[in-house]
Amino acid sequence: MRTVITWLLCSLAAAMPATAAELHAPKDIAAGTDFSITVNGDSHGTFYLIGPATAEKRSVENGSEISIPGTDIEKAGNYQAILCSDECVSTEFYVHAAEADRLSLLVHPSRVPVATTNAISAVAIALDRFHNIVFSHAQVDFSVNSNNGSSASHAQPTNRGIAWIRLTSAAKASSAKISAAVGDTTETRVVEQVASEACNLHIKSYWEANHLVVQTDPVRDCSGNNVPDGTVVSFTKTDRSGKTTVDAPIKKGIAKAEMPVVGNARISVASGVVLGNELNVGGAR
Amino acid sequence: MKRSLRLLLAVAVLFVASGYSAAQSSPSVEFNAANAGPRSVEDLTSQTVPRDYAFAWQNLSQALDENRPGLLDAYFTGFAKSSLEQRIKQQAQSGLHVRYTDHGHKLNVLFYSPNGDLMQIEDDAQLEMQILDGGKVIQSQPLHVRFMVLMTPGADRWMVRDLESTPAPRSGE
């Protein structure tokens, strides 16, 4: 009887499939940290790790743990760990970003007219040292320093990894350094605040070798900043021969053009959408 | 006889090609820009972003299945591209490939920068993923994944700059 029972038990054990292993990963894993996957059961076989930037395959021997080095999980996201011997078992785990350690800073535009409301935008993206976006809250310290000595700062928490601000440009033309800092990391971009449109555009004329020379006074914006050299000023002459327009760039703050005149003429000036004064001049001398 | 065979062959090639094209067709993408801010999404951008994101996933699926990192060039840039290139390189080294069946994406714009140079989008994606070692399927499962996506405008299209899955949605979500 005992022999029969033993035989039955042995047959039953042989007929039952081997218990499949189970994989268990920790719930909280930060990018770049070493950890282990616990194996309940036979861990002999081929191990696969599939993640956002990972596709690893290796053989594993019997043991209760499979070690994963931090270098295999530097990218945040969902991972699949699979162990295959006779059959495959798997587990999923999520790797979150490490501490905010870097910033990506976008500042636009690189040149902006002075005294323009909300003309500059700065967007900072908080990243960890593996360039994962840090979705948990981080404090970004924005600061603005002009080369005329003025400065301002503002702290802004990130929302899903992003913090942003809008700025009004200064009244005086200058370079502004816009910085964003998180932890020990600071990123800086430079914005040139340049003169706005010309204001009170004024021309005068004089004769030079039978040609009428028309020139502007120093061209400035409404805040008194010199309009940059290269900005085009258009002189328009209307006389008996018709209408003629000459475009001249500002050089050393002044735009100048020579014009032949037949009889009486009217001369006007414009720069962009700004109109200046008009001159009435007599014929050629 | 020869002519009939040629005709039959041509039909077979067309049939196979059409099947292949259907398998690699771009997935359906729903786009919601109602929550975008601080800038409102322009009408044209509302058309181009989902179109380009669909093309990006089409290329991504093919790149992961065929281990061809060059397919990422058209719609991926920055860290998204470098991470996926690394994964494909490792897949090729290990003899693995991953096949996605894409059941569609629901995009929700969370952030559109004041200057229109950066868009953050949440993607609620329904996928089926098969992991293959050579020709053997070692894992096959449906996936409901949320991705946080950063897209930036390129010369003539929007590019995926970052593609990061977020913790798996809880059941019932």
Tab-separated table of C-alpha atoms in Angstrom:
chain	number	residue	atom	x	y	z
A	1	MET	CA	0.000	0.000	0.000
A	2	ARG	CA	2.788	2.376	0.984
A	3	THR	CA	4.562	1.603	-2.297
A	4	VAL	CA	1.424	2.380	-4.244
A	5	ILE	CA	0.947	5.733	-2.464
A	6	THR	CA	4.582	6.679	-3.044
A	7	TRP	CA	4.273	5.704	-6.687
A	8	LEU	CA	1.078	7.790	-7.009
A	9	LEU	CA	2.664	10.843	-5.384
A	10	CYS	CA	5.741	10.565	-7.585
A	11	SER	CA	3.580	10.245	-10.703
A	12	LEU	CA	1.525	13.266	-9.657
A	13	ALA	CA	4.633	15.346	-9.028
A	14	ALA	CA	6.082	14.369	-12.383
A	15	ALA	CA	2.844	15.207	-14.165
A	16	MET	CA	2.567	18.689	-12.594
A	17	PRO	CA	4.342	21.461	-14.509
A	18	ALA	CA	7.252	23.196	-12.792
A	19	THR	CA	6.049	26.293	-10.927
A	20	ALA	CA	6.624	29.324	-13.124
A	21	ALA	CA	8.885	31.989	-11.682
A	22	GLU	CA	7.412	35.340	-10.715
A	23	LEU	CA	9.221	38.650	-11.151
A	24	HIS	CA	8.769	41.529	-8.746
A	25	ALA	CA	10.260	44.977	-9.309
A	26	PRO	CA	10.377	47.796	-6.734
A	27	LYS	CA	7.618	50.384	-7.063
A	28	ASP	CA	9.773	53.483	-6.789
A	29	ILE	CA	12.820	53.539	-9.027
A	30	ALA	CA	14.738	56.702	-9.929
A	31	ALA	CA	16.587	56.944	-13.223
A	32	GLY	CA	20.206	55.838	-13.069
A	33	THR	CA	20.000	53.924	-9.770
A	34	ASP	CA	21.010	50.270	-9.347
A	35	PHE	CA	18.249	47.911	-8.195
A	36	SER	CA	17.235	44.268	-8.276
A	37	ILE	CA	14.250	42.354	-9.542
A	38	THR	CA	13.176	39.637	-7.118
A	39	VAL	CA	12.544	36.197	-8.590
A	40	ASN	CA	10.194	33.786	-6.835
A	41	GLY	CA	10.957	30.435	-8.381
A	42	ASP	CA	13.452	29.217	-10.950
A	43	SER	CA	15.440	32.192	-12.295
A	44	HIS	CA	17.498	30.209	-14.785
A	45	GLY	CA	17.002	31.342	-18.379
A	46	THR	CA	17.198	34.364	-20.628
A	47	PHE	CA	16.431	37.770	-19.208
A	48	TYR	CA	15.187	40.665	-21.320
A	49	LEU	CA	14.898	44.311	-20.322
A	50	ILE	CA	12.998	46.572	-22.715
A	51	GLY	CA	12.708	50.285	-22.008
A	52	PRO	CA	12.641	53.688	-23.689
A	53	ALA	CA	16.342	53.553	-24.583
A	54	THR	CA	17.109	49.957	-23.619
A	55	ALA	CA	16.750	46.535	-25.272
A	56	GLU	CA	18.938	44.142	-23.338
A	57	LYS	CA	19.180	40.340	-23.447
A	58	ARG	CA	21.344	38.211	-21.169
A	59	SER	CA	21.516	34.781	-19.586
A	60	VAL	CA	20.799	34.470	-15.875
A	61	GLU	CA	21.669	31.628	-13.524
A	62	ASN	CA	19.669	30.393	-10.582
A	63	GLY	CA	19.259	32.997	-7.904
A	64	SER	CA	16.625	34.956	-6.102
A	65	GLU	CA	17.492	38.329	-7.658
A	66	ILE	CA	18.395	39.786	-11.023
A	67	SER	CA	20.574	42.864	-10.686
A	68	ILE	CA	19.892	45.829	-12.944
A	69	PRO	CA	22.675	48.427	-13.110
A	70	GLY	CA	21.648	52.083	-13.115
A	71	THR	CA	23.188	52.554	-16.557
A	72	ASP	CA	20.408	50.357	-17.996
A	73	ILE	CA	17.625	52.613	-16.725
A	74	GLU	CA	18.846	56.150	-17.350
A	75	LYS	CA	15.792	57.057	-19.418
A	76	ALA	CA	12.553	57.588	-17.492
A	77	GLY	CA	9.476	55.663	-18.580
A	78	ASN	CA	7.852	52.235	-18.575
A	79	TYR	CA	10.051	49.138	-18.675
A	80	GLN	CA	9.311	45.459	-19.329
A	81	ALA	CA	11.400	42.814	-17.588
A	82	ILE	CA	10.942	39.330	-19.058
A	83	LEU	CA	12.441	36.019	-17.968
A	84	CYS	CA	12.182	33.090	-20.356
A	85	SER	CA	13.115	29.494	-19.722
A	86	ASP	CA	10.451	26.942	-20.709
A	87	GLU	CA	7.957	29.739	-20.680
A	88	CYS	CA	8.211	33.491	-20.259
A	89	VAL	CA	7.145	35.548	-17.251
A	90	SER	CA	7.281	39.291	-17.049
A	91	THR	CA	6.777	42.352	-14.925
A	92	GLU	CA	6.433	46.043	-15.686
A	93	PHE	CA	7.925	48.879	-13.747
A	94	TYR	CA	8.177	52.625	-14.048
A	95	VAL	CA	11.390	54.601	-13.770
A	96	HIS	CA	10.905	58.237	-12.811
A	97	ALA	CA	13.307	61.097	-13.440
A	98	ALA	CA	16.028	61.811	-10.903
A	99	GLU	CA	16.373	65.220	-9.171
A	100	ALA	CA	16.177	68.345	-11.316
A	101	ASP	CA	19.757	69.074	-12.241
A	102	ARG	CA	19.697	70.789	-15.633
A	103	LEU	CA	17.651	73.270	-17.570
A	104	SER	CA	16.731	73.763	-21.144
A	105	LEU	CA	16.032	77.478	-21.595
A	106	LEU	CA	14.266	78.983	-24.587
A	107	VAL	CA	14.267	82.787	-24.774
A	108	HIS	CA	12.657	84.675	-27.634
A	109	PRO	CA	13.217	86.910	-29.468
A	110	SER	CA	16.961	87.592	-29.510
A	111	ARG	CA	16.363	91.245	-30.512
A	112	VAL	CA	13.430	93.214	-29.231
A	113	PRO	CA	12.302	96.844	-29.477
A	114	VAL	CA	12.521	98.809	-26.225
A	115	ALA	CA	9.478	99.476	-24.040
A	116	THR	CA	7.343	96.724	-25.558
A	117	THR	CA	4.921	94.984	-23.210
A	118	ASN	CA	5.363	91.194	-22.813
A	119	ALA	CA	7.721	91.163	-25.770
A	120	ILE	CA	10.182	88.640	-24.324
A	121	SER	CA	9.294	85.098	-23.299
A	122	ALA	CA	11.475	82.671	-21.377
A	123	VAL	CA	10.523	78.995	-21.120
A	124	ALA	CA	12.552	76.683	-18.864
A	125	ILE	CA	12.295	72.897	-18.917
A	126	ALA	CA	13.573	71.143	-15.788
A	127	LEU	CA	15.684	68.082	-16.572
A	128	ASP	CA	17.586	65.540	-14.534
A	129	ARG	CA	21.192	64.636	-15.271
A	130	PHE	CA	20.030	62.080	-17.844
A	131	HIS	CA	17.929	64.678	-19.684
A	132	ASN	CA	14.612	63.287	-18.482
A	133	ILE	CA	11.944	65.896	-17.901
A	134	VAL	CA	11.295	66.246	-14.172
A	135	PHE	CA	7.504	66.222	-13.823
A	136	SER	CA	7.529	66.710	-10.063
A	137	HIS	CA	7.496	70.333	-8.915
A	138	ALA	CA	10.769	72.214	-9.044
A	139	GLN	CA	11.412	75.898	-8.412
A	140	VAL	CA	12.968	77.842	-11.286
A	141	ASP	CA	14.533	81.210	-10.438
A	142	PHE	CA	14.382	83.597	-13.367
A	143	SER	CA	16.519	86.736	-13.314
A	144	VAL	CA	17.149	89.598	-15.710
A	145	ASN	CA	20.279	91.747	-15.660
A	146	SER	CA	20.750	94.655	-18.054
A	147	ASN	CA	24.155	96.060	-18.856
A	148	ASN	CA	22.904	99.432	-17.614
A	149	GLY	CA	22.859	97.943	-14.109
A	150	SER	CA	19.165	97.227	-13.580
A	151	SER	CA	18.077	93.756	-12.507
A	152	ALA	CA	14.979	91.839	-11.491
A	153	SER	CA	14.175	88.277	-10.445
A	154	HIS	CA	11.150	86.026	-10.148
A	155	ALA	CA	10.708	82.472	-8.840
A	156	GLN	CA	8.306	80.252	-10.719
A	157	PRO	CA	7.404	76.617	-9.941
A	158	THR	CA	7.348	74.165	-12.808
A	159	ASN	CA	4.125	72.665	-14.036
A	160	ARG	CA	4.708	69.229	-15.606
A	161	GLY	CA	8.359	70.165	-15.963
A	162	ILE	CA	7.886	73.590	-17.538
A	163	ALA	CA	8.120	77.087	-16.051
A	164	TRP	CA	7.764	80.226	-18.112
A	165	ILE	CA	7.605	84.004	-17.803
A	166	ARG	CA	6.926	86.967	-20.039
A	167	LEU	CA	8.879	90.197	-19.767
A	168	THR	CA	8.473	93.779	-20.916
A	169	SER	CA	11.590	95.189	-22.557
A	170	ALA	CA	13.438	98.061	-20.893
A	171	ALA	CA	12.977	101.695	-21.944
A	172	LYS	CA	16.673	102.135	-22.760
A	173	ALA	CA	18.473	100.177	-25.447
A	174	SER	CA	20.826	97.654	-23.850
A	175	SER	CA	21.736	93.964	-23.635
A	176	ALA	CA	19.696	91.957	-21.158
A	177	LYS	CA	20.970	88.703	-19.689
A	178	ILE	CA	18.031	86.425	-18.907
A	179	SER	CA	18.914	83.546	-16.605
A	180	ALA	CA	17.037	80.592	-15.198
A	181	ALA	CA	18.406	78.564	-12.293
A	182	VAL	CA	17.416	75.274	-10.719
A	183	GLY	CA	19.588	73.850	-7.957
A	184	ASP	CA	23.182	74.668	-8.800
A	185	THR	CA	22.554	74.952	-12.516
A	186	THR	CA	22.069	78.260	-14.295
A	187	GLU	CA	21.381	78.850	-17.960
A	188	THR	CA	21.693	82.320	-19.485
A	189	ARG	CA	20.583	83.844	-22.775
A	190	VAL	CA	21.203	87.385	-24.045
A	191	VAL	CA	18.519	89.559	-25.594
A	192	GLU	CA	19.419	92.792	-27.376
A	193	GLN	CA	16.921	95.518	-26.560
A	194	VAL	CA	17.136	97.896	-29.500
A	195	ALA	CA	15.530	101.207	-30.352
A	196	SER	CA	11.942	101.065	-31.433
A	197	GLU	CA	10.461	102.832	-34.499
A	198	ALA	CA	11.752	106.299	-35.342
A	199	CYS	CA	9.958	109.120	-33.608
A	200	ASN	CA	9.740	112.787	-34.691
A	201	LEU	CA	11.496	112.075	-37.978
A	202	HIS	CA	12.800	115.389	-39.291
A	203	ILE	CA	14.626	116.283	-42.531
A	204	LYS	CA	16.479	119.329	-43.808
A	205	SER	CA	18.045	120.083	-47.191
A	206	TYR	CA	20.936	121.943	-48.748
A	207	TRP	CA	22.419	122.321	-52.214
A	208	GLU	CA	25.685	120.720	-53.184
A	209	ALA	CA	27.017	121.001	-56.778
A	210	ASN	CA	23.567	121.431	-58.361
A	211	HIS	CA	22.154	118.492	-56.423
A	212	LEU	CA	19.763	118.777	-53.585
A	213	VAL	CA	20.985	116.908	-50.537
A	214	VAL	CA	18.286	115.816	-48.089
A	215	GLN	CA	19.272	114.495	-44.685
A	216	THR	CA	17.608	113.607	-41.463
A	217	ASP	CA	18.384	114.866	-38.027
A	218	PRO	CA	19.768	112.078	-35.812
A	219	VAL	CA	17.067	109.417	-35.940
A	220	ARG	CA	15.820	108.370	-32.505
A	221	ASP	CA	12.872	106.484	-31.110
A	222	CYS	CA	10.353	108.013	-28.711
A	223	SER	CA	12.525	107.025	-25.721
A	224	GLY	CA	15.539	108.831	-27.138
A	225	ASN	CA	17.440	105.716	-28.251
A	226	ASN	CA	19.352	105.922	-31.524
A	227	VAL	CA	17.617	103.911	-34.224
A	228	PRO	CA	20.199	101.302	-35.382
A	229	ASP	CA	22.394	101.978	-38.391
A	230	GLY	CA	21.132	100.154	-41.435
A	231	THR	CA	17.492	101.001	-40.772
A	232	VAL	CA	16.055	102.234	-44.072
A	233	VAL	CA	14.665	105.744	-44.450
A	234	SER	CA	12.679	106.555	-47.595
A	235	PHE	CA	12.854	110.025	-49.177
A	236	THR	CA	10.128	110.787	-51.701
A	237	LYS	CA	10.382	113.714	-54.130
A	238	THR	CA	7.434	114.978	-56.185
A	239	ASP	CA	8.190	117.532	-58.917
A	240	ARG	CA	7.362	118.248	-62.573
A	241	SER	CA	9.085	115.048	-63.672
A	242	GLY	CA	6.909	112.910	-61.369
A	243	LYS	CA	7.449	111.033	-58.161
A	244	THR	CA	10.789	109.501	-57.164
A	245	THR	CA	11.647	107.534	-54.024
A	246	VAL	CA	15.160	106.997	-52.713
A	247	ASP	CA	15.802	104.487	-49.896
A	248	ALA	CA	18.823	105.284	-47.748
A	249	PRO	CA	20.114	103.373	-44.734
A	250	ILE	CA	20.933	105.196	-41.551
A	251	LYS	CA	24.707	105.654	-41.132
A	252	LYS	CA	26.087	107.019	-37.890
A	253	GLY	CA	22.562	107.945	-36.839
A	254	ILE	CA	21.689	109.940	-39.980
A	255	ALA	CA	20.158	109.055	-43.345
A	256	LYS	CA	21.101	111.138	-46.376
A	257	ALA	CA	20.173	111.175	-50.106
A	258	GLU	CA	21.038	113.310	-53.167
A	259	MET	CA	18.235	114.223	-55.535
A	260	PRO	CA	18.094	116.151	-58.822
A	261	VAL	CA	15.201	118.581	-58.750
A	262	VAL	CA	13.370	120.145	-61.711
A	263	GLY	CA	11.439	123.280	-60.745
A	264	ASN	CA	9.675	123.252	-57.429
A	265	ALA	CA	9.519	120.021	-55.519
A	266	ARG	CA	7.965	118.580	-52.412
A	267	ILE	CA	10.051	116.139	-50.400
A	268	SER	CA	8.730	113.839	-47.720
A	269	VAL	CA	10.382	111.261	-45.485
A	270	ALA	CA	9.273	108.000	-43.880
A	271	SER	CA	10.797	105.105	-41.965
A	272	GLY	CA	8.626	102.036	-41.603
A	273	VAL	CA	5.174	103.313	-40.716
A	274	VAL	CA	6.477	106.602	-39.327
A	275	LEU	CA	6.129	109.741	-41.444
A	276	GLY	CA	8.316	112.806	-40.962
A	277	ASN	CA	8.052	116.415	-42.014
A	278	GLU	CA	7.746	117.665	-45.607
A	279	LEU	CA	9.977	120.195	-47.395
A	280	ASN	CA	9.102	122.477	-50.292
A	281	VAL	CA	12.191	123.408	-52.306
A	282	GLY	CA	12.857	125.553	-55.389
A	283	GLY	CA	14.438	124.421	-58.697
A	284	ALA	CA	18.093	123.606	-59.378
A	285	ARG	CA	20.669	126.365	-58.972
B	1	MET	CA	1.087	30.910	-70.301
B	2	LYS	CA	4.140	33.017	-69.473
B	3	ARG	CA	2.025	36.153	-69.784
B	4	SER	CA	-0.591	34.809	-67.376
B	5	LEU	CA	2.094	33.917	-64.877
B	6	ARG	CA	3.563	37.422	-65.100
B	7	LEU	CA	0.115	38.915	-64.584
B	8	LEU	CA	-0.499	36.675	-61.605
B	9	LEU	CA	2.880	37.632	-60.152
B	10	ALA	CA	2.142	41.335	-60.614
B	11	VAL	CA	-1.218	40.964	-58.868
B	12	ALA	CA	0.442	39.049	-56.031
B	13	VAL	CA	3.103	41.744	-55.622
B	14	LEU	CA	0.429	44.451	-55.574
B	15	PHE	CA	-1.570	42.504	-53.013
B	16	VAL	CA	1.442	42.033	-50.732
B	17	ALA	CA	2.483	45.669	-51.171
B	18	SER	CA	-0.998	46.932	-50.298
B	19	GLY	CA	-1.065	44.722	-47.197
B	20	TYR	CA	2.338	46.023	-46.143
B	21	SER	CA	1.274	49.598	-46.729
B	22	ALA	CA	-1.862	49.076	-44.611
B	23	ALA	CA	0.252	47.605	-41.811
B	24	GLN	CA	2.500	50.662	-41.868
B	25	SER	CA	-0.258	53.251	-42.354
B	26	SER	CA	-0.299	56.188	-39.982
B	27	PRO	CA	-2.444	55.741	-36.859
B	28	SER	CA	-5.573	57.689	-36.016
B	29	VAL	CA	-4.902	60.774	-33.921
B	30	GLU	CA	-7.479	62.908	-32.100
B	31	PHE	CA	-6.332	66.397	-31.242
B	32	ASN	CA	-7.695	68.629	-28.492
B	33	ALA	CA	-6.223	72.094	-28.163
B	34	ALA	CA	-8.979	73.544	-25.973
B	35	ASN	CA	-6.754	73.493	-22.874
B	36	ALA	CA	-3.694	74.947	-24.588
B	37	GLY	CA	-2.036	77.973	-23.095
B	38	PRO	CA	-0.664	80.564	-22.799
B	39	ARG	CA	-0.879	80.769	-26.575
B	40	SER	CA	-3.891	79.543	-28.528
B	41	VAL	CA	-3.148	76.909	-31.122
B	42	GLU	CA	-3.584	78.293	-34.636
B	43	ASP	CA	-5.939	76.548	-37.075
B	44	LEU	CA	-3.121	75.455	-39.363
B	45	THR	CA	-1.065	74.183	-36.418
B	46	SER	CA	-4.110	72.190	-35.230
B	47	GLN	CA	-3.947	70.328	-38.518
B	48	THR	CA	-0.194	69.904	-38.862
B	49	VAL	CA	0.634	68.738	-35.329
B	50	PRO	CA	-1.651	65.648	-35.310
B	51	ARG	CA	-0.681	64.851	-38.892
B	52	ASP	CA	3.049	65.002	-38.098
B	53	TYR	CA	2.615	63.114	-34.816
B	54	ALA	CA	0.831	60.329	-36.699
B	55	PHE	CA	3.684	60.179	-39.209
B	56	ALA	CA	6.156	60.129	-36.322
B	57	TRP	CA	4.450	57.054	-34.809
B	58	GLN	CA	4.228	55.380	-38.169
B	59	ASN	CA	7.984	55.820	-38.615
B	60	LEU	CA	8.681	54.856	-35.000
B	61	SER	CA	6.740	51.581	-35.306
B	62	GLN	CA	8.539	50.680	-38.496
B	63	ALA	CA	11.941	51.659	-37.075
B	64	LEU	CA	11.446	49.470	-33.976
B	65	ASP	CA	10.117	46.554	-36.008
B	66	GLU	CA	12.829	46.630	-38.652
B	67	ASN	CA	15.636	48.012	-36.463
B	68	ARG	CA	16.198	50.928	-38.827
B	69	PRO	CA	17.174	54.040	-36.846
B	70	GLY	CA	17.370	56.129	-40.026
B	71	LEU	CA	13.563	56.132	-40.170
B	72	LEU	CA	13.534	58.386	-37.106
B	73	ASP	CA	15.250	61.258	-38.918
B	74	ALA	CA	12.110	62.678	-40.488
B	75	TYR	CA	10.023	63.343	-37.369
B	76	PHE	CA	12.272	62.957	-34.318
B	77	THR	CA	14.945	65.222	-32.955
B	78	GLY	CA	16.855	65.881	-29.752
B	79	PHE	CA	16.610	63.489	-26.805
B	80	ALA	CA	13.653	61.587	-28.263
B	81	LYS	CA	15.701	60.675	-31.301
B	82	SER	CA	18.895	59.812	-29.439
B	83	SER	CA	17.046	57.566	-26.934
B	84	LEU	CA	15.199	55.675	-29.638
B	85	GLU	CA	18.357	55.311	-31.699
B	86	GLN	CA	20.071	53.790	-28.662
B	87	ARG	CA	17.190	51.372	-28.146
B	88	ILE	CA	17.186	50.285	-31.794
B	89	LYS	CA	20.953	49.811	-31.712
B	90	GLN	CA	20.606	47.555	-28.654
B	91	GLN	CA	17.682	45.697	-30.227
B	92	ALA	CA	19.774	44.957	-33.308
B	93	GLN	CA	22.721	43.807	-31.173
B	94	SER	CA	20.477	41.464	-29.160
B	95	GLY	CA	18.518	40.150	-32.140
B	96	LEU	CA	15.306	41.647	-30.798
B	97	HIS	CA	12.602	43.671	-32.423
B	98	VAL	CA	9.358	45.183	-31.218
B	99	ARG	CA	6.161	45.274	-33.186
B	100	TYR	CA	3.440	47.777	-32.330
B	101	THR	CA	-0.139	47.586	-33.488
B	102	ASP	CA	-1.311	51.125	-33.091
B	103	HIS	CA	-4.977	51.605	-32.136
B	104	GLY	CA	-4.767	55.366	-31.958
B	105	HIS	CA	-3.756	58.392	-29.942
B	106	LYS	CA	-5.737	61.062	-28.124
B	107	LEU	CA	-3.685	64.240	-27.876
B	108	ASN	CA	-4.389	66.944	-25.354
B	109	VAL	CA	-2.295	70.115	-25.618
B	110	LEU	CA	-1.171	71.220	-22.164
B	111	PHE	CA	1.251	74.009	-23.003
B	112	TYR	CA	1.935	76.097	-26.099
B	113	SER	CA	4.727	78.594	-25.554
B	114	PRO	CA	4.095	82.333	-26.032
B	115	ASN	CA	6.293	82.393	-29.136
B	116	GLY	CA	4.889	79.205	-30.619
B	117	ASP	CA	8.194	77.356	-30.524
B	118	LEU	CA	7.304	74.577	-28.063
B	119	MET	CA	4.210	72.466	-27.474
B	120	GLN	CA	3.714	70.032	-24.596
B	121	ILE	CA	1.125	67.380	-25.318
B	122	GLU	CA	-0.307	64.499	-23.317
B	123	ASP	CA	-0.913	61.456	-25.498
B	124	ASP	CA	-3.342	58.769	-24.378
B	125	ALA	CA	-2.251	55.879	-26.592
B	126	GLN	CA	-3.809	52.464	-27.164
B	127	LEU	CA	-1.251	50.005	-28.479
B	128	GLU	CA	-0.501	46.342	-28.739
B	129	MET	CA	3.127	45.453	-28.275
B	130	GLN	CA	4.893	42.262	-29.315
B	131	ILE	CA	8.494	41.726	-28.297
B	132	LEU	CA	10.239	39.251	-30.564
B	133	ASP	CA	13.558	37.479	-30.138
B	134	GLY	CA	14.381	36.632	-33.728
B	135	GLY	CA	11.082	35.214	-34.972
B	136	LYS	CA	9.817	34.072	-31.575
B	137	VAL	CA	7.286	36.166	-29.701
B	138	ILE	CA	8.407	36.410	-26.085
B	139	GLN	CA	5.859	38.958	-24.915
B	140	SER	CA	2.583	40.156	-26.353
B	141	GLN	CA	0.240	42.509	-24.582
B	142	PRO	CA	-2.185	45.366	-25.038
B	143	LEU	CA	-0.925	48.664	-23.658
B	144	HIS	CA	-2.708	51.771	-22.509
B	145	VAL	CA	0.130	54.257	-22.227
B	146	ARG	CA	0.233	57.946	-21.459
B	147	PHE	CA	3.087	59.797	-23.065
B	148	MET	CA	4.230	63.307	-22.323
B	149	VAL	CA	5.406	64.724	-25.616
B	150	LEU	CA	7.383	67.839	-26.482
B	151	MET	CA	7.112	68.992	-30.072
B	152	THR	CA	8.935	71.851	-31.769
B	153	PRO	CA	8.475	73.312	-35.230
B	154	GLY	CA	11.035	72.443	-37.896
B	155	ALA	CA	11.390	73.884	-41.380
B	156	ASP	CA	8.177	72.367	-42.734
B	157	ARG	CA	6.835	70.131	-39.976
B	158	TRP	CA	6.535	69.609	-36.238
B	159	MET	CA	9.172	67.324	-34.754
B	160	VAL	CA	8.977	65.130	-31.643
B	161	ARG	CA	11.698	66.408	-29.294
B	162	ASP	CA	10.814	64.362	-26.232
B	163	LEU	CA	8.596	61.301	-25.805
B	164	GLU	CA	8.342	60.082	-22.244
B	165	SER	CA	5.803	57.623	-20.917
B	166	THR	CA	4.233	58.559	-17.598
B	167	PRO	CA	3.196	56.106	-14.869
B	168	ALA	CA	0.666	53.567	-16.121
B	169	PRO	CA	-2.956	54.763	-15.839
B	170	ARG	CA	-4.815	53.188	-12.951
B	171	SER	CA	-7.613	50.776	-13.802
B	172	GLY	CA	-10.786	52.575	-14.687
B	173	GLU	CA	-8.898	55.604	-15.991
